[in-house]
Tab-separated table of C-alpha atoms in Angstrom:
chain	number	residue	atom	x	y	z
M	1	UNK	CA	26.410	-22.194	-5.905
M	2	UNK	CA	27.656	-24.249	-8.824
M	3	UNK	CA	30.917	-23.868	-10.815
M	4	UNK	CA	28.221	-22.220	-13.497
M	5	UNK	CA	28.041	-19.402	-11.910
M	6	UNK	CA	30.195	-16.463	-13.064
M	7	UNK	CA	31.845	-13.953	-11.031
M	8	UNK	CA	31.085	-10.590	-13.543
M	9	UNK	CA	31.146	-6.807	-13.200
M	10	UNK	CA	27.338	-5.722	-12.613
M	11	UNK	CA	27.832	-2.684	-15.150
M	12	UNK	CA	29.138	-5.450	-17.712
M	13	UNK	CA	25.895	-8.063	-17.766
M	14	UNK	CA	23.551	-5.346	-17.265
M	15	UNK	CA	22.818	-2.019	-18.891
M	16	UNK	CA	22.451	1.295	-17.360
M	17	UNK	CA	20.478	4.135	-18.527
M	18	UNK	CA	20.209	2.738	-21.687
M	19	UNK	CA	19.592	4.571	-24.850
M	20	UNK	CA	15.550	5.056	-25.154
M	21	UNK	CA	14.959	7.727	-27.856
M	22	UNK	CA	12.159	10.240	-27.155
M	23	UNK	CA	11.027	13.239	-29.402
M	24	UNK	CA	11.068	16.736	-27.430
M	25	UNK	CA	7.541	17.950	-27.368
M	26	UNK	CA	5.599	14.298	-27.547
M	27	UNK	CA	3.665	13.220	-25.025
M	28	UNK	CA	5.101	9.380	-23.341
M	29	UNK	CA	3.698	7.620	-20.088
M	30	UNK	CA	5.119	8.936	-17.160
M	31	UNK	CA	5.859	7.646	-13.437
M	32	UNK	CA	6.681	9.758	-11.168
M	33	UNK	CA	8.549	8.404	-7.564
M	34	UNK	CA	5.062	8.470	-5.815
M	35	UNK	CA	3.537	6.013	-8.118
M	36	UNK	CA	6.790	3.435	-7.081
M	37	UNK	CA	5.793	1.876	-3.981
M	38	UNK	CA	8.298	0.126	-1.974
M	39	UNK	CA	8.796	-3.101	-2.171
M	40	UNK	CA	6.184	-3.429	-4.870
M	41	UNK	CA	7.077	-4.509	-8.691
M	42	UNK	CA	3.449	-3.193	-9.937
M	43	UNK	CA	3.781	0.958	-10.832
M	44	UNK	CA	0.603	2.009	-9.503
M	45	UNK	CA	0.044	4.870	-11.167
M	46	UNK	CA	0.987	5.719	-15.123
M	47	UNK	CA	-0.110	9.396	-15.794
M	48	UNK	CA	0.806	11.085	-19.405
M	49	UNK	CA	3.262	14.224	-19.734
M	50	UNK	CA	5.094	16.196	-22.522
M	51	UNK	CA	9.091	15.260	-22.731
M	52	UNK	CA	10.732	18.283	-22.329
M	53	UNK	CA	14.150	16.262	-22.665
M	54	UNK	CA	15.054	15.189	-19.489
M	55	UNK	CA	14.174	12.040	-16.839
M	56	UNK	CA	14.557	8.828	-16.813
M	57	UNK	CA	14.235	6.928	-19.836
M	58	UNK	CA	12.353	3.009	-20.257
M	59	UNK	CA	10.289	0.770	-22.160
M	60	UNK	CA	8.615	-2.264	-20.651
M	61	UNK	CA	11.149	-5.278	-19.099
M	62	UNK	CA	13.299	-2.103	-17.769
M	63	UNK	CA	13.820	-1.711	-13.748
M	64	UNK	CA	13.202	1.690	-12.388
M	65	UNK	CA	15.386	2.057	-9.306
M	66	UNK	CA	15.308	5.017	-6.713
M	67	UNK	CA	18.842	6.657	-6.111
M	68	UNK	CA	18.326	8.652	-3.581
M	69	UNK	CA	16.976	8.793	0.086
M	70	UNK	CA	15.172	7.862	1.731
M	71	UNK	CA	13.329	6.109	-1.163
M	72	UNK	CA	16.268	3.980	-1.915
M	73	UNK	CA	16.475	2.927	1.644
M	74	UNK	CA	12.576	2.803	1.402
M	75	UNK	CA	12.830	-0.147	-1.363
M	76	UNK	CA	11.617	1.673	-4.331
M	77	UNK	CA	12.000	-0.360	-7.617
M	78	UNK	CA	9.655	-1.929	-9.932
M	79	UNK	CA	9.395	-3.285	-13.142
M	80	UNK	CA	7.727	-1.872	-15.795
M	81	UNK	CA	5.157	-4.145	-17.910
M	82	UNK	CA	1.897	-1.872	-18.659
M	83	UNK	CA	3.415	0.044	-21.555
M	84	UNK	CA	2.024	-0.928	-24.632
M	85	UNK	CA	3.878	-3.065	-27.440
M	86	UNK	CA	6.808	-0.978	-28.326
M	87	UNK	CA	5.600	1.942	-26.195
M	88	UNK	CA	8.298	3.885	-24.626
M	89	UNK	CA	7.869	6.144	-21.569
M	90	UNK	CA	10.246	8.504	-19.374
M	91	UNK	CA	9.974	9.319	-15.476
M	92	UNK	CA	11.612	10.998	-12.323
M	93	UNK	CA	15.053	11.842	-12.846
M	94	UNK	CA	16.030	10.314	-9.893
M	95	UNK	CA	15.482	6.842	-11.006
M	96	UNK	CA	18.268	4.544	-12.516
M	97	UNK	CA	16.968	2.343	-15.499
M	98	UNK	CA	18.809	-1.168	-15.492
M	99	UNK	CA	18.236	-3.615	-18.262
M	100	UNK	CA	18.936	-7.181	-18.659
M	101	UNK	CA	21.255	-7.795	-21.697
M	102	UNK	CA	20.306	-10.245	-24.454
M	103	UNK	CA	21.627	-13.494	-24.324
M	104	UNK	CA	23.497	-12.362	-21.206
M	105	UNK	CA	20.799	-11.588	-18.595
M	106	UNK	CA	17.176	-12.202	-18.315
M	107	UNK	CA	14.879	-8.732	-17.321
M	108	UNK	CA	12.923	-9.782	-14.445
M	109	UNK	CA	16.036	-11.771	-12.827
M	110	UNK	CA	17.478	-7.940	-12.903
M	111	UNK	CA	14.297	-6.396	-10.750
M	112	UNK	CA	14.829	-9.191	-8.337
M	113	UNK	CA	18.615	-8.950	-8.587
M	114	UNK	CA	18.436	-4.921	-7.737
M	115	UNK	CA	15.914	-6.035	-4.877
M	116	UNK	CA	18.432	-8.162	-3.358
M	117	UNK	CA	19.856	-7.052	-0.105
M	118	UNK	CA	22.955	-7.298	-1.494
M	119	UNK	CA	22.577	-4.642	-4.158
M	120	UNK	CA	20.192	-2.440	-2.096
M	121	UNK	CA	23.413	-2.561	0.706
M	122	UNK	CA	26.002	-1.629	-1.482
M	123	UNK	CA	23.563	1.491	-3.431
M	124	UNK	CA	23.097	2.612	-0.110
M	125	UNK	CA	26.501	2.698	1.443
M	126	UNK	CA	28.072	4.482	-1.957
M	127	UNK	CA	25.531	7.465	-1.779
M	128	UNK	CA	27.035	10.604	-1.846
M	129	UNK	CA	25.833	14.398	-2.202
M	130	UNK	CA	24.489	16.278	1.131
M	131	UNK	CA	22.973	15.131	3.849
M	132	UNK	CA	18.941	14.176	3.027
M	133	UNK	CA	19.547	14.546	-0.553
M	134	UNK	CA	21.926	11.920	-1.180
M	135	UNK	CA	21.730	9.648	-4.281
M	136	UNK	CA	23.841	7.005	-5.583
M	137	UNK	CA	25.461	7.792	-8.953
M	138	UNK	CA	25.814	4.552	-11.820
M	139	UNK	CA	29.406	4.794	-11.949
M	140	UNK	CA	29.747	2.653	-8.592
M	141	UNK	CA	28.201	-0.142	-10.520
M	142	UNK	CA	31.428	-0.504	-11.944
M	143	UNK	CA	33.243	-1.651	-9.684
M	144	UNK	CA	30.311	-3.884	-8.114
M	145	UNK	CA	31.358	-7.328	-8.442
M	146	UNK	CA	28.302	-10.332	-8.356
M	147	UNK	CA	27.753	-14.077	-8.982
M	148	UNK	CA	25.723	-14.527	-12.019
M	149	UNK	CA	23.943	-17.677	-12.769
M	150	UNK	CA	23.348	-19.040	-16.411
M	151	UNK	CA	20.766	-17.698	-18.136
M	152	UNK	CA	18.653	-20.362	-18.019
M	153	UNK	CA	18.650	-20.446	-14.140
M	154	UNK	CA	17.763	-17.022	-14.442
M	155	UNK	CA	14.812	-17.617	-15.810
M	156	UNK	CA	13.778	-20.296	-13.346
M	157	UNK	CA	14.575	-17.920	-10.449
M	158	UNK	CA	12.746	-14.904	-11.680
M	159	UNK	CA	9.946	-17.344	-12.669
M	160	UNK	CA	9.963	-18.475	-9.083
M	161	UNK	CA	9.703	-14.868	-7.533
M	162	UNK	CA	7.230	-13.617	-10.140
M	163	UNK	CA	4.405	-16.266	-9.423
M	164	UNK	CA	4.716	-14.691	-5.484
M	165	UNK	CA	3.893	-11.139	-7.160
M	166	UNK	CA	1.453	-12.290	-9.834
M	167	UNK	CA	-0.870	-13.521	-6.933
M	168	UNK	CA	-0.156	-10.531	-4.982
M	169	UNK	CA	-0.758	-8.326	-7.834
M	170	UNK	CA	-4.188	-10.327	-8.551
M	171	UNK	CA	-5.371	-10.503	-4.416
M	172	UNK	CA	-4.585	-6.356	-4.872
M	173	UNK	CA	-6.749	-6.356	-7.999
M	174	UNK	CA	-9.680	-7.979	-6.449
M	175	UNK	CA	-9.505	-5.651	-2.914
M	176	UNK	CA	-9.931	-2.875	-5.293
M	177	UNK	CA	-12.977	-3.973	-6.971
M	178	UNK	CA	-14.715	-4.935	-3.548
M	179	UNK	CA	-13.584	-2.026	-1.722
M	180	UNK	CA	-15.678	-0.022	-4.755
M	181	UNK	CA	-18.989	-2.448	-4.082
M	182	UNK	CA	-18.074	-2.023	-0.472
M	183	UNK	CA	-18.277	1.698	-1.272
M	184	UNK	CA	-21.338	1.755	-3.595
M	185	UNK	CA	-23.536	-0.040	-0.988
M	186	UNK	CA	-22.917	2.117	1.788
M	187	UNK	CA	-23.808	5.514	-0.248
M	188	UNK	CA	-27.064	3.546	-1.232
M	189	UNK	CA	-27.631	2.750	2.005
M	190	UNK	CA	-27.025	5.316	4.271
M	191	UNK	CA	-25.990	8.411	2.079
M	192	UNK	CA	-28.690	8.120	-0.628
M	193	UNK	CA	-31.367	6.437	2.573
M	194	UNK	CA	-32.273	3.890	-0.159
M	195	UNK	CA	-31.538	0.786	2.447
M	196	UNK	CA	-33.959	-1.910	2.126
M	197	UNK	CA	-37.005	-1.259	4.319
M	198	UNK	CA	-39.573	-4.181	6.000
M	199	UNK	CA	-40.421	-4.770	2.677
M	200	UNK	CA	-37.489	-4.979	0.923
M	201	UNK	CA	-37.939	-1.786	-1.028
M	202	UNK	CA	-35.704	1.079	-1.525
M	203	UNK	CA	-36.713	3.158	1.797
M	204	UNK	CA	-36.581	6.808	0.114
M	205	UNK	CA	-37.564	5.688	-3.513
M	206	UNK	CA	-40.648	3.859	-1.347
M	207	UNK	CA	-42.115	6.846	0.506
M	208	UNK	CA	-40.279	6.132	3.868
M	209	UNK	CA	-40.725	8.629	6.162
M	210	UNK	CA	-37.864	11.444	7.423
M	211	UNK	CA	-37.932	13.214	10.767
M	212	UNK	CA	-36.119	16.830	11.124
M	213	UNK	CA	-32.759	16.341	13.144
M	214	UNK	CA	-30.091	18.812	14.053
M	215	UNK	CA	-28.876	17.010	10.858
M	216	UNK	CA	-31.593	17.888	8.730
M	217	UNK	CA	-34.147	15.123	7.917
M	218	UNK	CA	-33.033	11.552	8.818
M	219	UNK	CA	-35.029	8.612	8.482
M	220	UNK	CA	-37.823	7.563	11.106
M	221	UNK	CA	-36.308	5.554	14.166
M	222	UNK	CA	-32.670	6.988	13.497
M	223	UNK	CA	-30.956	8.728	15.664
M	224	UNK	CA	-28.205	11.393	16.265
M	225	UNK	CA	-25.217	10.373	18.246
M	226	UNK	CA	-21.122	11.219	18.393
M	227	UNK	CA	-18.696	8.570	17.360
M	228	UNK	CA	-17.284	8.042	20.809
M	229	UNK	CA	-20.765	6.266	21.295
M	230	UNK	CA	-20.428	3.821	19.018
M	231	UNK	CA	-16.452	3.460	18.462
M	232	UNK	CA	-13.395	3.188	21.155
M	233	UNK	CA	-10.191	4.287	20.515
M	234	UNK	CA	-7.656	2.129	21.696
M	235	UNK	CA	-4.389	3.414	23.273
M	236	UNK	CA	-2.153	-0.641	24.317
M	237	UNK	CA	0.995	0.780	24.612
M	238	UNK	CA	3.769	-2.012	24.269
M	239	UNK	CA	7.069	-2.099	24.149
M	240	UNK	CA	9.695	-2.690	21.305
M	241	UNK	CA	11.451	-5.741	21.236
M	242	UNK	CA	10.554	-9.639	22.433
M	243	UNK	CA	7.211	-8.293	23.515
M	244	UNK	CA	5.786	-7.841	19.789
M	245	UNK	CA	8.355	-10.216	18.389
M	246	UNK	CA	6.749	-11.728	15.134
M	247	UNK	CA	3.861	-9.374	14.576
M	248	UNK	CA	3.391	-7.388	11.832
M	249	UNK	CA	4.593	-3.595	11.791
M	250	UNK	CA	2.477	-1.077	10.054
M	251	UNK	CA	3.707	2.242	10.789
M	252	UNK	CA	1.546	5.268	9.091
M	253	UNK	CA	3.775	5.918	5.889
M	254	UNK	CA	3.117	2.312	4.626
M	255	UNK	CA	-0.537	2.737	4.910
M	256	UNK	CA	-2.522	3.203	1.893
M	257	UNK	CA	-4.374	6.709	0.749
M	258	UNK	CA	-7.815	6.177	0.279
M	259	UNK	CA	-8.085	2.517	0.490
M	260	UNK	CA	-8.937	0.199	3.374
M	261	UNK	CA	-6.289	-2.262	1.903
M	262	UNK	CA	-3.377	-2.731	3.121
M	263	UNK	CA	-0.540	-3.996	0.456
M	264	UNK	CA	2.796	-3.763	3.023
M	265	UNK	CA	4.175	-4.503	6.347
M	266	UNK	CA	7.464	-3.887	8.333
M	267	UNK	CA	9.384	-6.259	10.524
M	268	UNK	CA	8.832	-6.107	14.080
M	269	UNK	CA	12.169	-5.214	14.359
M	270	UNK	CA	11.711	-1.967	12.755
M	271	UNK	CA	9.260	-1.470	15.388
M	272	UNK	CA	11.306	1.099	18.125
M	273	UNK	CA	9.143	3.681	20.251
M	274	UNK	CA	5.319	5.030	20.585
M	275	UNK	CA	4.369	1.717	19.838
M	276	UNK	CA	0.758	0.560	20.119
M	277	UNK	CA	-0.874	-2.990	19.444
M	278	UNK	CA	-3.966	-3.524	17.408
M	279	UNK	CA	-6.221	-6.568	16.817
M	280	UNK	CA	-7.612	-8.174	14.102
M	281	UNK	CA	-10.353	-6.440	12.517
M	282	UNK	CA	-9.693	-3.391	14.380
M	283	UNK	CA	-9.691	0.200	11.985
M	284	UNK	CA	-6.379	1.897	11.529
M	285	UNK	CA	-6.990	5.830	11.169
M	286	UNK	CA	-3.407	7.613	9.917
M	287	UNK	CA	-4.019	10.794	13.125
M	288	UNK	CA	-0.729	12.589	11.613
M	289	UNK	CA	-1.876	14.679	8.142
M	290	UNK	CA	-5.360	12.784	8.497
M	291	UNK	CA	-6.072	14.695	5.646
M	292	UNK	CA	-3.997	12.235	3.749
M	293	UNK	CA	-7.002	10.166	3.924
M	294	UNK	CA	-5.483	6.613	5.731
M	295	UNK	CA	-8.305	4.153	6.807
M	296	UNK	CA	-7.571	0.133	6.960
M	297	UNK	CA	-9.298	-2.650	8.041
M	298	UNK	CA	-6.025	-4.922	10.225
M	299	UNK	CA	-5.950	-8.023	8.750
M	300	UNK	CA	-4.392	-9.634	11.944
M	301	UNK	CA	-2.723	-8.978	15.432
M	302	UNK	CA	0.001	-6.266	14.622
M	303	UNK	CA	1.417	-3.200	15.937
M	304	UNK	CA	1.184	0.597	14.836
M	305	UNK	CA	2.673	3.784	16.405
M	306	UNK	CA	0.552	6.477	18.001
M	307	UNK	CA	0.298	8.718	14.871
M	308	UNK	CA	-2.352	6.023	13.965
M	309	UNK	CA	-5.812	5.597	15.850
M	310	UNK	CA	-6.772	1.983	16.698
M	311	UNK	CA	-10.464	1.993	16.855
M	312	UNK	CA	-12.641	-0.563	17.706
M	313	UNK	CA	-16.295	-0.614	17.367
M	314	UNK	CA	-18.251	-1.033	20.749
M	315	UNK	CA	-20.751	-3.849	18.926
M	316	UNK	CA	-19.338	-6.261	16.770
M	317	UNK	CA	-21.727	-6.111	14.502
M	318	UNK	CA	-20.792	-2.010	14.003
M	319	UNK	CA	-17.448	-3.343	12.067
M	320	UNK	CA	-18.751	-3.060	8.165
M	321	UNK	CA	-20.665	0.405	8.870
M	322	UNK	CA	-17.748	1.793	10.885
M	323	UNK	CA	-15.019	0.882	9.130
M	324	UNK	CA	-16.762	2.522	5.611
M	325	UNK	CA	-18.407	5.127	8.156
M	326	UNK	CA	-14.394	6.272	9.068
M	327	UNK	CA	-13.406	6.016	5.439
M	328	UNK	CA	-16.158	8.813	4.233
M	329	UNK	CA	-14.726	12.283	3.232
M	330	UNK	CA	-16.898	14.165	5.470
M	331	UNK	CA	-15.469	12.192	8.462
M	332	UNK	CA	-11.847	12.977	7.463
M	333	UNK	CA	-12.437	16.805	7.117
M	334	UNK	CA	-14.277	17.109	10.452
M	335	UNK	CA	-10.855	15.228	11.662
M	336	UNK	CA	-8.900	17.456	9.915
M	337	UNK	CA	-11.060	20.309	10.824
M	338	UNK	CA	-10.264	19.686	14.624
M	339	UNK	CA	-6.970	18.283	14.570
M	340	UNK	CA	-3.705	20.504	16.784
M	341	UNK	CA	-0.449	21.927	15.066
M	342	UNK	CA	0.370	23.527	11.958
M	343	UNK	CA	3.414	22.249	9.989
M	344	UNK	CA	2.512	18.795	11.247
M	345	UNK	CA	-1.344	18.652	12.250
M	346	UNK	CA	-2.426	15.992	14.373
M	347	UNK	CA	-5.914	14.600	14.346
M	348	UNK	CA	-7.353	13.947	18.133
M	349	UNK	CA	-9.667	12.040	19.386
M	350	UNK	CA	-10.931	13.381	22.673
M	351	UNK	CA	-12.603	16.764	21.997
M	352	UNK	CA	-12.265	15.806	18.289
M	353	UNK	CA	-13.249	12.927	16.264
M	354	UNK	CA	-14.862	11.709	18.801
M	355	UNK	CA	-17.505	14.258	18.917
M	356	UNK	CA	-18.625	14.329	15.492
M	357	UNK	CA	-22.223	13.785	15.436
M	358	UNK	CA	-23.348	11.708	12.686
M	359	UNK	CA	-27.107	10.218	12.114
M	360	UNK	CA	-27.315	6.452	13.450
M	361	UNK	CA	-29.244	3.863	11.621
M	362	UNK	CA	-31.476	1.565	13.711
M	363	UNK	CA	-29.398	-1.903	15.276
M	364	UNK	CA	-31.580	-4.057	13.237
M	365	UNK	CA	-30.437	-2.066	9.810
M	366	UNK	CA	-27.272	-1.782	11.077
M	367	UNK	CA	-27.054	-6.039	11.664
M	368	UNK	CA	-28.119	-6.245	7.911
M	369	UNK	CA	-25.624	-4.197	6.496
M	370	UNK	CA	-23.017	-5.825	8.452
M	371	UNK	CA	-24.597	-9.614	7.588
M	372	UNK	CA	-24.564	-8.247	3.324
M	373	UNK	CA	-21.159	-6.510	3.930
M	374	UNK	CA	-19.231	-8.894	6.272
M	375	UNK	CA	-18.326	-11.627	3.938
M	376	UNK	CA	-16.885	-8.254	1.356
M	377	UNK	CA	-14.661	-6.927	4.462
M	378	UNK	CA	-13.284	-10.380	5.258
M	379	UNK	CA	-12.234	-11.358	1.652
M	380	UNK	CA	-10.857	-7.921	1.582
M	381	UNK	CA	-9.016	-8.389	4.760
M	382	UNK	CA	-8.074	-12.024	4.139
M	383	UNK	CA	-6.755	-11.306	0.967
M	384	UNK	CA	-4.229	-8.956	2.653
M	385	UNK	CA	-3.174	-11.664	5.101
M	386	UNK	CA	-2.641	-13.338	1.999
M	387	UNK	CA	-0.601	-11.272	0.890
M	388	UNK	CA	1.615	-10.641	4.207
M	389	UNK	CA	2.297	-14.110	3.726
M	390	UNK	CA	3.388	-14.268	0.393
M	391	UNK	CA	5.329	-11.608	0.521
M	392	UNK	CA	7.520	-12.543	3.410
M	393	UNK	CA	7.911	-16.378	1.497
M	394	UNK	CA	9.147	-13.989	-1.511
M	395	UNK	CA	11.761	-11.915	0.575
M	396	UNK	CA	12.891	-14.996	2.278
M	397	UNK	CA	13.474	-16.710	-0.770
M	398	UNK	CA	15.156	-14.160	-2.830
M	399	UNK	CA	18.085	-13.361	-1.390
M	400	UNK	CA	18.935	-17.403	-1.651
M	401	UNK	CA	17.965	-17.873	-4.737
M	402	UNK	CA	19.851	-14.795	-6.227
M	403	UNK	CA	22.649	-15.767	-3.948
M	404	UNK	CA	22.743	-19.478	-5.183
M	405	UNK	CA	22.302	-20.982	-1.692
M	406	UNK	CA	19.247	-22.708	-3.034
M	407	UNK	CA	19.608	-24.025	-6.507
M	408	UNK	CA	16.917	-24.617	-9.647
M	409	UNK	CA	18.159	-26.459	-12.178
């Protein structure tokens, strides 16, 4: 750290809460806490809602930081960009708004600043209030004492940290459109029966012929069979500690709702009890709340807890029609529909999921789908091994960078 850098009170160089007027009665962008996801700068999810007067207050550049547990703990602060020009917006009342000052700090070095360790630390430890609804009030920020780098350098370093989240941001883009062809082509196939047939043709559109089934009609040469004939579920218990040291972590609550994307990981240090491994290209099924609706394709070796399934189709090939097979709607009610407990159902395999019958499609249609859908799942998965990566460059970076152990000039 250079001679540059100024020792300043964080309440002086950046602002808090500041002054965003709003008109009772309009209707602004809103984000609630659920559309903050930790670790994540993007806000997923901007809805529109009438200001009755109170929440949070922003416009874009601002940082929207979660004071109170567990979502501060959790990492929950982004940056907001997708307003338009000028367009102000308000949110959850239990996140604090920081602002660069002009001339005096730069708006993305503040997200990455309040992302630091360091600030995250200190937030936590001056939480007060009752136990489990604990929040951090802005006056400790006054007595919070950093090392702030000229503005310029500022600018490098957030510049530096952004690029990781820009291609982040873009790899999460793309999942989403192939995850909706990915979609698309398995309804025509297999929903709507309009796979190709020996000719190429749509088979329903083209006359193809249906058989009854305990299923109703199905196509000729299909058959009906239960899941645990086609899929395994995999129960490799391991233990915390050196023996999944360096694999990623992916415990149910960071697993995405109704996408077979994953956009976050844990340390393996996080890692502590009911801890089972997966492999690459294995299907991650969230068991607790299935109804929550948590299907993922693993992008590498990791390890999950038992309120996940691990399942593993029997035939390779099986991977694209499984995976989307486990993702369908019907498949998560009949899940839910069996699963044991009532404040916090369960989803079970044996004597459950397992024995949902569903209408098979012949090997030879079911080695097509997986030859046209393949190359979609591993770009898909890829992309969030990309990701992984990139993100654990960015967190290793940041705190030297904001700390001034490694210098831009």
């Amino acid at each position: 750290m250079g001679s540059e850098w100024k020792e300043v009170i964080f309440s002086e160089v950046i602002e808090i809460n500041p002054n965003r007027e709003l008109s009772k009665g309009q209707e602004y962008p809103f984000i609630d806490m659920q559309a903050v996801e930790p670790y994540t700068r993007k806000v997923s999810n901007i809805k529109f809602r009438k200001y009755n007067g109170s929440g949070s207050k922003f416009k874009n550049g601002d940082t929207l930081f979660a004071r109170i547990t567990p979502c501060l703990e959790n990492g929950k602060t982004a940056y907001v960009k997708e307003l338009k020009n000028g367009e102000k917006g308000f949110g959850s009342t239990e996140f604090l708004v920081f602002s660069g000052k002009e001339g005096v700090t730069d708006n993305l070095f503040v997200y990455y600043l309040s992302r630091s360790p360091e600030i995250r630390e200190y937030a936590v430890k001056n939480m007060i209030g009752t136990s489990g609804r604990q929040r951090v009030d802005k006056s400790c920020f006054n007595e919070l004492r950093i090392k702030l780098p000229p503005l310029p350098e500022q600018q490098k370093i957030a510049s530096i940290l952004s690029a990781f989240d820009d291609k982040i941001e873009l790899n999460n883009e793309m999942n989403k459109t192939l995850e909706e062809i990915a979609q698309a082509i398995f309804k025509h196939w297999f929903i709507d029966f309009e796979f190709p047939n020996e000719n190429g043709e749509p088979y329903k559109s083209s006359g193809g012929e249906f058989v009854d089934s305990e299923l109703g009609p199905i196509p000729k040469g299909w058959k009906v069979v239960k899941l645990r004939e086609i899929l395994d579920n995999i129960c490799d218990s391991v233990k915390p500690g050196k023996e999944i040291e360096g694999l990623p972590y992916v415990p149910i609550d960071i697993v995405e709702r109704k996408s077979i994307a994953l956009k976050q990981f844990k340390s393996w240090e996080e890692a502590k009890s009911s801890l089972i491994k997966f492999k690459k290209d294995d299907i991650l099924l969230g068991a607790m709340r299935v109804y929550f609706h948590k299907v993922s394709i693993a992008p590498c070796e990791g390890v999950t807890r038992k309120t996940c399934f691990v399942l593993r189709p029997k035939k390779r090939f099986d991977l694209s029609y499984t995976l989307l097979l486990i993702f369908q709607d019907d498949t998560i009610k009949f899940a839910d529909a069996h699963s044991k407990g009532t404040t916090m159902p369960y989803a079970v395999w044996d004597n459950g999921l397992a024995e949902m019958k569903i209408a098979l499609p012949t090997e030879k249609i079911r080695q097509r789908f997986n030859e046209l859908l393949y190359p979609i799942i591993s770009k898909i998965r890829d992309c969030i091994f990309e990701n992984l990566t990139l993100s654990q460059l960015r967190d290793t970076l940041l705190p030297k960078l904001i700390s001034g152990e490694i210098r831009v000039m």
